[in-house]
mmCIF file of C-alpha atoms and ligand atoms in Angstrom:
data_model
loop_
_atom_site.group_PDB
_atom_site.id
_atom_site.type_symbol
_atom_site.label_atom_id
_atom_site.label_comp_id
_atom_site.label_asym_id
_atom_site.label_seq_id
_atom_site.Cartn_x
_atom_site.Cartn_y
_atom_site.Cartn_z
ATOM 1 C CA UNK S 1 -98.081 17.497 30.058
ATOM 2 C CA UNK S 2 -96.543 16.416 26.749
ATOM 3 C CA UNK S 3 -94.087 13.869 28.176
ATOM 4 C CA UNK S 4 -94.069 11.979 24.871
ATOM 5 C CA UNK S 5 -92.555 15.075 23.252
ATOM 6 C CA UNK S 6 -88.956 16.261 23.272
ATOM 7 C CA UNK S 7 -89.128 18.796 26.101
ATOM 8 C CA UNK S 8 -91.452 16.649 28.226
ATOM 9 C CA UNK S 9 -89.171 13.626 27.828
ATOM 10 C CA UNK S 10 -86.124 15.616 28.957
ATOM 11 C CA UNK S 11 -88.126 17.030 31.863
ATOM 12 C CA UNK S 12 -89.214 13.626 33.112
ATOM 13 C CA UNK S 13 -85.598 12.423 32.967
ATOM 14 C CA UNK S 14 -84.430 15.511 34.909
ATOM 15 C CA UNK S 15 -87.233 15.091 37.469
ATOM 16 C CA UNK S 16 -86.282 11.482 38.060
ATOM 17 C CA UNK S 17 -82.588 12.149 38.389
ATOM 18 C CA UNK S 18 -83.358 14.960 40.881
ATOM 19 C CA UNK S 19 -85.458 12.508 42.909
ATOM 20 C CA UNK S 20 -88.768 14.324 42.320
ATOM 21 C CA UNK S 21 -91.979 12.382 41.774
ATOM 22 C CA UNK S 22 -93.280 13.091 38.304
ATOM 23 C CA UNK S 23 -96.048 11.746 36.114
ATOM 24 C CA UNK S 24 -95.971 12.297 32.365
ATOM 25 C CA UNK S 25 -98.953 12.642 30.042
ATOM 26 C CA UNK S 26 -99.137 11.640 26.394
ATOM 27 C CA UNK S 27 -101.768 11.967 23.698
ATOM 28 C CA UNK S 28 -101.141 9.886 20.547
ATOM 29 C CA UNK S 29 -97.779 8.277 21.417
ATOM 30 C CA UNK S 30 -97.952 6.045 24.481
ATOM 31 C CA UNK S 31 -95.167 6.274 27.067
ATOM 32 C CA UNK S 32 -94.626 3.595 29.709
ATOM 33 C CA UNK S 33 -96.109 4.640 33.071
ATOM 34 C CA UNK S 34 -97.699 7.711 31.463
ATOM 35 C CA UNK S 35 -101.304 8.893 31.513
ATOM 36 C CA UNK S 36 -103.426 9.581 28.445
ATOM 37 C CA UNK S 37 -104.775 13.122 28.336
ATOM 38 C CA UNK S 38 -106.270 15.249 25.565
ATOM 39 C CA UNK S 39 -105.590 18.840 26.550
ATOM 40 C CA UNK S 40 -108.094 20.051 23.943
ATOM 41 C CA UNK S 41 -110.908 18.324 25.851
ATOM 42 C CA UNK S 42 -112.156 19.887 29.080
ATOM 43 C CA UNK S 43 -113.507 16.503 30.262
ATOM 44 C CA UNK S 44 -110.185 14.776 29.677
ATOM 45 C CA UNK S 45 -108.209 17.499 31.498
ATOM 46 C CA UNK S 46 -110.701 17.488 34.370
ATOM 47 C CA UNK S 47 -110.578 13.687 34.773
ATOM 48 C CA UNK S 48 -106.784 13.605 34.680
ATOM 49 C CA UNK S 49 -106.227 16.460 37.136
ATOM 50 C CA UNK S 50 -108.949 15.311 39.543
ATOM 51 C CA UNK S 51 -107.412 11.856 39.660
ATOM 52 C CA UNK S 52 -103.735 12.807 40.020
ATOM 53 C CA UNK S 53 -103.975 16.173 41.858
ATOM 54 C CA UNK S 54 -100.559 17.585 40.867
ATOM 55 C CA UNK S 55 -98.879 20.420 42.811
ATOM 56 C CA UNK S 56 -96.905 21.551 39.779
ATOM 57 C CA UNK S 57 -97.710 21.225 36.068
ATOM 58 C CA UNK S 58 -95.172 21.662 33.278
ATOM 59 C CA UNK S 59 -97.117 22.397 30.086
ATOM 60 C CA UNK S 60 -95.024 21.126 27.183
ATOM 61 C CA UNK S 61 -97.806 20.314 24.734
ATOM 62 C CA UNK S 62 -97.744 21.472 21.165
ATOM 63 C CA UNK S 63 -100.037 21.161 18.154
ATOM 64 C CA UNK S 64 -99.166 18.026 16.192
ATOM 65 C CA UNK S 65 -97.060 18.957 13.158
ATOM 66 C CA UNK S 66 -95.657 22.126 14.719
ATOM 67 C CA UNK S 67 -95.462 25.683 13.461
ATOM 68 C CA UNK S 68 -96.402 25.102 9.799
ATOM 69 C CA UNK S 69 -99.406 22.890 10.560
ATOM 70 C CA UNK S 70 -100.767 25.653 12.799
ATOM 71 C CA UNK S 71 -101.248 27.727 9.603
ATOM 72 C CA UNK S 72 -103.122 24.993 7.735
ATOM 73 C CA UNK S 73 -105.078 23.651 10.732
ATOM 74 C CA UNK S 74 -105.581 26.628 13.044
ATOM 75 C CA UNK S 75 -108.502 25.021 14.846
ATOM 76 C CA UNK S 76 -106.425 22.018 15.998
ATOM 77 C CA UNK S 77 -103.700 24.479 17.011
ATOM 78 C CA UNK S 78 -106.143 26.671 18.927
ATOM 79 C CA UNK S 79 -107.602 23.654 20.725
ATOM 80 C CA UNK S 80 -104.223 22.441 21.965
ATOM 81 C CA UNK S 81 -102.382 25.705 22.578
ATOM 82 C CA UNK S 82 -105.066 28.114 23.764
ATOM 83 C CA UNK S 83 -108.148 26.116 24.792
ATOM 84 C CA UNK S 84 -105.796 23.617 26.445
ATOM 85 C CA UNK S 85 -104.312 26.403 28.574
ATOM 86 C CA UNK S 86 -107.839 27.469 29.575
ATOM 87 C CA UNK S 87 -108.912 23.938 30.547
ATOM 88 C CA UNK S 88 -105.759 23.457 32.614
ATOM 89 C CA UNK S 89 -106.515 26.723 34.402
ATOM 90 C CA UNK S 90 -110.128 25.639 34.950
ATOM 91 C CA UNK S 91 -109.164 22.369 36.630
ATOM 92 C CA UNK S 92 -105.643 22.830 38.050
ATOM 93 C CA UNK S 93 -106.828 23.929 41.509
ATOM 94 C CA UNK S 94 -103.849 25.090 43.587
ATOM 95 C CA UNK S 95 -101.208 23.684 41.183
ATOM 96 C CA UNK S 96 -98.579 26.095 39.882
ATOM 97 C CA UNK S 97 -98.231 25.971 36.091
ATOM 98 C CA UNK S 98 -95.084 26.381 34.029
ATOM 99 C CA UNK S 99 -95.915 26.983 30.372
ATOM 100 C CA UNK S 100 -93.336 26.642 27.586
ATOM 101 C CA UNK S 101 -93.491 29.466 25.074
ATOM 102 C CA UNK S 102 -91.346 30.749 22.258
ATOM 103 C CA UNK S 103 -89.488 33.613 20.586
ATOM 104 C CA UNK S 104 -92.067 33.221 17.786
ATOM 105 C CA UNK S 105 -94.242 35.637 19.823
ATOM 106 C CA UNK S 106 -91.981 38.311 18.224
ATOM 107 C CA UNK S 107 -91.788 39.450 14.608
ATOM 108 C CA UNK S 108 -88.012 38.986 14.297
ATOM 109 C CA UNK S 109 -87.178 42.523 13.210
ATOM 110 C CA UNK S 110 -84.998 43.350 16.217
ATOM 111 C CA UNK S 111 -84.011 40.247 18.173
ATOM 112 C CA UNK S 112 -82.661 38.940 20.414
ATOM 113 C CA UNK S 113 -85.553 39.841 22.715
ATOM 114 C CA UNK S 114 -85.778 40.484 26.446
ATOM 115 C CA UNK S 115 -88.670 39.466 28.665
ATOM 116 C CA UNK S 116 -90.129 42.995 28.651
ATOM 117 C CA UNK S 117 -90.114 43.528 24.873
ATOM 118 C CA UNK S 118 -93.620 43.809 23.389
ATOM 119 C CA UNK S 119 -94.626 40.713 21.377
ATOM 120 C CA UNK S 120 -95.791 41.036 17.780
ATOM 121 C CA UNK S 121 -96.384 37.552 16.369
ATOM 122 C CA UNK S 122 -96.440 36.934 12.618
ATOM 123 C CA UNK S 123 -97.789 33.357 12.563
ATOM 124 C CA UNK S 124 -100.807 31.462 13.917
ATOM 125 C CA UNK S 125 -98.477 29.521 16.253
ATOM 126 C CA UNK S 126 -96.867 32.709 17.598
ATOM 127 C CA UNK S 127 -100.262 34.412 18.108
ATOM 128 C CA UNK S 128 -101.730 31.435 19.963
ATOM 129 C CA UNK S 129 -98.678 31.072 22.186
ATOM 130 C CA UNK S 130 -98.858 34.757 23.098
ATOM 131 C CA UNK S 131 -102.584 34.494 23.844
ATOM 132 C CA UNK S 132 -101.903 31.420 25.997
ATOM 133 C CA UNK S 133 -99.173 33.307 27.914
ATOM 134 C CA UNK S 134 -101.576 36.174 28.615
ATOM 135 C CA UNK S 135 -104.398 33.852 29.632
ATOM 136 C CA UNK S 136 -102.150 32.001 32.080
ATOM 137 C CA UNK S 137 -100.534 35.056 33.664
ATOM 138 C CA UNK S 138 -103.783 36.994 34.001
ATOM 139 C CA UNK S 139 -105.697 34.123 35.624
ATOM 140 C CA UNK S 140 -102.803 32.687 37.637
ATOM 141 C CA UNK S 141 -100.224 35.396 38.392
ATOM 142 C CA UNK S 142 -97.918 33.060 40.341
ATOM 143 C CA UNK S 143 -97.438 30.902 37.251
ATOM 144 C CA UNK S 144 -94.355 30.958 35.068
ATOM 145 C CA UNK S 145 -93.890 31.277 31.315
ATOM 146 C CA UNK S 146 -90.569 29.895 30.077
ATOM 147 C CA UNK S 147 -89.766 31.233 26.612
ATOM 148 C CA UNK S 148 -87.281 29.160 24.695
ATOM 149 C CA UNK S 149 -86.147 28.579 21.122
ATOM 150 C CA UNK S 150 -84.480 26.081 18.761
ATOM 151 C CA UNK S 151 -84.481 23.234 21.267
ATOM 152 C CA UNK S 152 -82.496 20.188 20.180
ATOM 153 C CA UNK S 153 -81.391 16.922 21.715
ATOM 154 C CA UNK S 154 -80.647 13.285 21.001
ATOM 155 C CA UNK S 155 -84.085 11.697 21.078
ATOM 156 C CA UNK S 156 -85.084 9.023 18.576
ATOM 157 C CA UNK S 157 -88.810 9.742 19.061
ATOM 158 C CA UNK S 158 -88.433 13.421 18.271
ATOM 159 C CA UNK S 159 -88.297 15.320 14.985
ATOM 160 C CA UNK S 160 -86.247 18.139 16.487
ATOM 161 C CA UNK S 161 -83.728 20.018 14.333
ATOM 162 C CA UNK S 162 -80.805 17.756 15.310
ATOM 163 C CA UNK S 163 -82.773 14.575 14.648
ATOM 164 C CA UNK S 164 -84.017 15.853 11.256
ATOM 165 C CA UNK S 165 -80.402 16.473 10.301
ATOM 166 C CA UNK S 166 -79.337 13.077 11.593
ATOM 167 C CA UNK S 167 -82.080 11.319 9.581
ATOM 168 C CA UNK S 168 -81.289 13.053 6.303
ATOM 169 C CA UNK S 169 -77.502 13.185 6.441
ATOM 170 C CA UNK S 170 -77.111 9.588 7.613
ATOM 171 C CA UNK S 171 -79.076 8.602 4.474
ATOM 172 C CA UNK S 172 -76.708 10.715 2.366
ATOM 173 C CA UNK S 173 -79.458 13.250 1.623
ATOM 174 C CA UNK S 174 -79.069 17.026 1.409
ATOM 175 C CA UNK S 175 -80.524 19.141 4.249
ATOM 176 C CA UNK S 176 -81.647 22.652 3.327
ATOM 177 C CA UNK S 177 -81.364 25.113 6.205
ATOM 178 C CA UNK S 178 -82.105 28.845 6.272
ATOM 179 C CA UNK S 179 -79.112 31.147 6.657
ATOM 180 C CA UNK S 180 -81.256 34.114 7.714
ATOM 181 C CA UNK S 181 -83.184 32.664 10.692
ATOM 182 C CA UNK S 182 -81.354 33.485 13.906
ATOM 183 C CA UNK S 183 -81.930 31.733 17.207
ATOM 184 C CA UNK S 184 -80.204 30.682 20.440
ATOM 185 C CA UNK S 185 -79.812 26.898 20.104
ATOM 186 C CA UNK S 186 -80.876 25.274 23.355
ATOM 187 C CA UNK S 187 -80.029 21.767 24.523
ATOM 188 C CA UNK S 188 -83.115 19.892 25.797
ATOM 189 C CA UNK S 189 -81.272 18.733 28.945
ATOM 190 C CA UNK S 190 -80.204 22.274 29.806
ATOM 191 C CA UNK S 191 -83.781 23.515 29.367
ATOM 192 C CA UNK S 192 -85.131 20.703 31.558
ATOM 193 C CA UNK S 193 -82.602 21.119 34.379
ATOM 194 C CA UNK S 194 -83.025 24.898 34.401
ATOM 195 C CA UNK S 195 -86.820 24.464 34.444
ATOM 196 C CA UNK S 196 -86.540 22.413 37.644
ATOM 197 C CA UNK S 197 -84.390 25.078 39.291
ATOM 198 C CA UNK S 198 -86.975 27.694 38.381
ATOM 199 C CA UNK S 199 -89.816 25.485 39.593
ATOM 200 C CA UNK S 200 -88.003 25.235 42.910
ATOM 201 C CA UNK S 201 -87.789 29.046 43.179
ATOM 202 C CA UNK S 202 -90.492 31.644 43.698
ATOM 203 C CA UNK S 203 -89.975 32.968 40.170
ATOM 204 C CA UNK S 204 -93.168 33.887 38.314
ATOM 205 C CA UNK S 205 -94.046 35.843 35.164
ATOM 206 C CA UNK S 206 -91.942 35.463 32.007
ATOM 207 C CA UNK S 207 -88.376 34.213 31.812
ATOM 208 C CA UNK S 208 -86.160 33.296 28.854
ATOM 209 C CA UNK S 209 -84.358 29.947 29.073
ATOM 210 C CA UNK S 210 -82.081 29.465 26.060
ATOM 211 C CA UNK S 211 -78.478 28.678 25.205
ATOM 212 C CA UNK S 212 -75.958 31.532 25.509
ATOM 213 C CA UNK S 213 -74.843 31.700 21.860
ATOM 214 C CA UNK S 214 -76.785 32.932 18.879
ATOM 215 C CA UNK S 215 -76.503 31.316 15.449
ATOM 216 C CA UNK S 216 -78.446 31.091 12.221
ATOM 217 C CA UNK S 217 -80.023 27.779 11.334
ATOM 218 C CA UNK S 218 -77.647 26.934 8.469
ATOM 219 C CA UNK S 219 -74.556 27.387 10.667
ATOM 220 C CA UNK S 220 -76.271 25.449 13.418
ATOM 221 C CA UNK S 221 -77.030 22.611 10.979
ATOM 222 C CA UNK S 222 -73.334 22.397 10.027
ATOM 223 C CA UNK S 223 -72.280 22.337 13.690
ATOM 224 C CA UNK S 224 -74.862 19.664 14.509
ATOM 225 C CA UNK S 225 -73.708 17.547 11.561
ATOM 226 C CA UNK S 226 -70.096 17.743 12.786
ATOM 227 C CA UNK S 227 -71.110 16.912 16.366
ATOM 228 C CA UNK S 228 -72.902 13.780 15.092
ATOM 229 C CA UNK S 229 -69.933 12.918 12.821
ATOM 230 C CA UNK S 230 -71.956 13.351 9.626
ATOM 231 C CA UNK S 231 -70.949 15.109 6.405
ATOM 232 C CA UNK S 232 -71.503 18.867 6.914
ATOM 233 C CA UNK S 233 -71.131 19.300 3.141
ATOM 234 C CA UNK S 234 -74.668 17.910 2.806
ATOM 235 C CA UNK S 235 -76.066 21.005 4.550
ATOM 236 C CA UNK S 236 -77.287 23.425 1.893
ATOM 237 C CA UNK S 237 -77.686 27.021 3.142
ATOM 238 C CA UNK S 238 -80.733 28.708 1.585
ATOM 239 C CA UNK S 239 -82.777 31.812 2.290
ATOM 240 C CA UNK S 240 -86.109 31.602 4.095
ATOM 241 C CA UNK S 241 -87.781 32.838 0.909
ATOM 242 C CA UNK S 242 -86.300 29.900 -1.047
ATOM 243 C CA UNK S 243 -87.368 27.420 1.617
ATOM 244 C CA UNK S 244 -91.034 28.431 1.252
ATOM 245 C CA UNK S 245 -92.134 27.400 4.755
ATOM 246 C CA UNK S 246 -95.887 27.727 5.265
ATOM 247 C CA UNK S 247 -95.701 29.899 8.409
ATOM 248 C CA UNK S 248 -93.781 33.168 8.434
ATOM 249 C CA UNK S 249 -90.655 32.970 10.607
ATOM 250 C CA UNK S 250 -89.163 35.728 12.757
ATOM 251 C CA UNK S 251 -85.715 36.183 11.198
ATOM 252 C CA UNK S 252 -83.724 38.214 13.737
ATOM 253 C CA UNK S 253 -85.110 36.119 16.578
ATOM 254 C CA UNK S 254 -83.530 34.608 19.670
ATOM 255 C CA UNK S 255 -83.809 35.612 23.307
ATOM 256 C CA UNK S 256 -81.693 37.517 25.829
ATOM 257 C CA UNK S 257 -80.460 35.660 28.877
ATOM 258 C CA UNK S 258 -79.354 38.403 31.302
ATOM 259 C CA UNK S 259 -82.349 37.938 33.636
ATOM 260 C CA UNK S 260 -81.791 34.205 33.972
ATOM 261 C CA UNK S 261 -78.009 34.546 34.332
ATOM 262 C CA UNK S 262 -78.525 37.001 37.206
ATOM 263 C CA UNK S 263 -81.012 34.669 38.827
ATOM 264 C CA UNK S 264 -78.841 31.577 38.540
ATOM 265 C CA UNK S 265 -75.581 33.407 39.207
ATOM 266 C CA UNK S 266 -73.841 31.879 36.204
ATOM 267 C CA UNK S 267 -73.853 32.188 32.404
ATOM 268 C CA UNK S 268 -76.074 29.976 30.254
ATOM 269 C CA UNK S 269 -74.787 26.824 28.570
ATOM 270 C CA UNK S 270 -72.680 27.692 25.519
ATOM 271 C CA UNK S 271 -73.193 26.058 22.134
ATOM 272 C CA UNK S 272 -69.841 24.182 22.250
ATOM 273 C CA UNK S 273 -70.831 22.401 25.444
ATOM 274 C CA UNK S 274 -74.331 21.635 24.142
ATOM 275 C CA UNK S 275 -72.906 20.165 20.923
ATOM 276 C CA UNK S 276 -70.396 18.047 22.748
ATOM 277 C CA UNK S 277 -73.137 16.572 24.984
ATOM 278 C CA UNK S 278 -75.258 15.865 21.888
ATOM 279 C CA UNK S 279 -72.292 14.173 20.196
ATOM 280 C CA UNK S 280 -71.704 11.960 23.234
ATOM 281 C CA UNK S 281 -75.389 10.952 23.421
ATOM 282 C CA UNK S 282 -75.412 10.192 19.691
ATOM 283 C CA UNK S 283 -72.253 8.049 19.781
ATOM 284 C CA UNK S 284 -73.393 6.157 22.894
ATOM 285 C CA UNK S 285 -76.768 5.342 21.300
ATOM 286 C CA UNK S 286 -75.213 4.240 18.006
ATOM 287 C CA UNK S 287 -72.689 2.083 19.883
ATOM 288 C CA UNK S 288 -75.528 0.495 21.886
ATOM 289 C CA UNK S 289 -77.271 -0.366 18.635
ATOM 290 C CA UNK S 290 -74.062 -1.712 17.145
ATOM 291 C CA UNK S 291 -73.830 1.000 14.463
ATOM 292 C CA UNK S 292 -70.251 2.089 13.757
HETATM 293 N N1 NAP R 1 -88.957 22.496 20.116
HETATM 294 C C1 NAP R 1 -88.623 23.765 20.128
HETATM 295 O O1 NAP R 1 -87.633 24.182 19.499
HETATM 296 C C2 NAP R 1 -89.435 24.750 20.929
HETATM 297 C C3 NAP R 1 -89.091 26.108 20.851
HETATM 298 C C4 NAP R 1 -89.851 27.024 21.589
HETATM 299 C C5 NAP R 1 -90.911 26.584 22.361
HETATM 300 N N2 NAP R 1 -91.232 25.282 22.391
HETATM 301 C C6 NAP R 1 -92.390 24.869 23.198
HETATM 302 O O2 NAP R 1 -92.025 23.795 24.044
HETATM 303 C C7 NAP R 1 -93.132 22.907 24.229
HETATM 304 C C8 NAP R 1 -92.700 21.486 23.932
HETATM 305 O O3 NAP R 1 -92.223 21.420 22.589
HETATM 306 P P1 NAP R 1 -91.651 20.060 21.987
HETATM 307 O O4 NAP R 1 -90.710 20.438 20.917
HETATM 308 O O5 NAP R 1 -91.223 19.152 23.076
HETATM 309 O O6 NAP R 1 -92.960 19.467 21.293
HETATM 310 P P2 NAP R 1 -93.176 18.011 20.679
HETATM 311 O O7 NAP R 1 -91.935 17.205 20.744
HETATM 312 O O8 NAP R 1 -93.843 18.222 19.361
HETATM 313 O O9 NAP R 1 -94.240 17.368 21.683
HETATM 314 C C9 NAP R 1 -95.535 17.883 21.756
HETATM 315 C C10 NAP R 1 -96.284 17.177 22.878
HETATM 316 O O10 NAP R 1 -97.643 17.652 22.864
HETATM 317 C C11 NAP R 1 -98.493 16.519 22.997
HETATM 318 N N3 NAP R 1 -99.821 16.785 22.441
HETATM 319 C C12 NAP R 1 -100.164 17.066 21.158
HETATM 320 N N4 NAP R 1 -101.514 17.204 21.059
HETATM 321 C C13 NAP R 1 -102.006 16.995 22.311
HETATM 322 C C14 NAP R 1 -103.309 16.976 22.854
HETATM 323 N N5 NAP R 1 -104.409 17.226 22.119
HETATM 324 N N6 NAP R 1 -103.452 16.718 24.181
HETATM 325 C C15 NAP R 1 -102.369 16.474 24.971
HETATM 326 N N7 NAP R 1 -101.102 16.463 24.519
HETATM 327 C C16 NAP R 1 -100.929 16.723 23.185
HETATM 328 C C17 NAP R 1 -97.772 15.429 22.226
HETATM 329 O O11 NAP R 1 -98.311 14.166 22.602
HETATM 330 P P3 NAP R 1 -98.258 12.891 21.587
HETATM 331 O O12 NAP R 1 -96.937 12.966 20.881
HETATM 332 O O13 NAP R 1 -98.383 11.726 22.519
HETATM 333 O O14 NAP R 1 -99.419 13.041 20.663
HETATM 334 C C18 NAP R 1 -96.331 15.649 22.704
HETATM 335 O O15 NAP R 1 -96.149 15.031 23.958
HETATM 336 C C19 NAP R 1 -94.242 23.419 23.304
HETATM 337 O O16 NAP R 1 -95.143 24.151 24.068
HETATM 338 C C20 NAP R 1 -93.525 24.340 22.320
HETATM 339 O O17 NAP R 1 -94.356 25.377 21.890
HETATM 340 C C21 NAP R 1 -90.521 24.337 21.702
#
């Protein structure tokens, strides 16, 4: 669900390259071969699931406009994030669900956070995601919640952090990024491939899937600019207070990866590797379009 979004797009690509059969859903942005589904409508979810009868559902939907819009339009956010989870549970039958969640379920006073740390959300988005996690795990205990954070990737249809930076800096515009919001930057491809490995295991409950290294957003913006061969001098570090984002952000956020590393038997992808993959994808796409 949400295959027209960043995470869903990366998932479909990973599914196909692993030889799995996968069907992607979209809502407002059509994708070729995809199915239209409104997760905020019980009838739409019912019709889609009855027709396609999936064994496994990756739930990568998000309220349109993201974290800040959830503050100004909490009813749209509730419909997609929480009611959507309920409708999927109502009609999913035997299918196992894997729900994407976030470090925004925490208040950001003491991150990075482990899977067992008690959530304390400080935004509408964070509260709804936590409620959706609880709803899923209480009604379907063999389901999985994958918490992630600061996902980025080369995807022209996405407004992810890397693509926002690309758009602004390639136009010669300044990009203001907070120097007090900490996260573990996570490459979309790494998240997707790791999700498939988890789907193929008997893992259930909550698990963190994020990049190994922690950074604040302003440093990350500089590194992303360099990886995409743009002028890092256009990144302007500011405080969260100066930025005036509508939703409160957890500052000392980010997630611990020990549980996943033990499960996979190897460390998570480091930021250097993630940036070099992003740089390669960016250069290949620009070369294909004839942009030097
Ligand atoms: N991006 C991050 O850094 C990050 C961090 C932590 C957690 N997550 C979680 O990861 C998941 C995927 O995030 P993302 O960044 O890939 O989101 P995204 O790029 O904004 O995509 C959101 C997806 O949700 C779909 N959608 C919106 N309203 C819908 C509705 N009413 N019915 C059905 N589908 C609807 C969109 O479809 P259309 O575009 O076709 O309308 C799109 O496919 C979300 O659950 C998010 O909370 C993301």
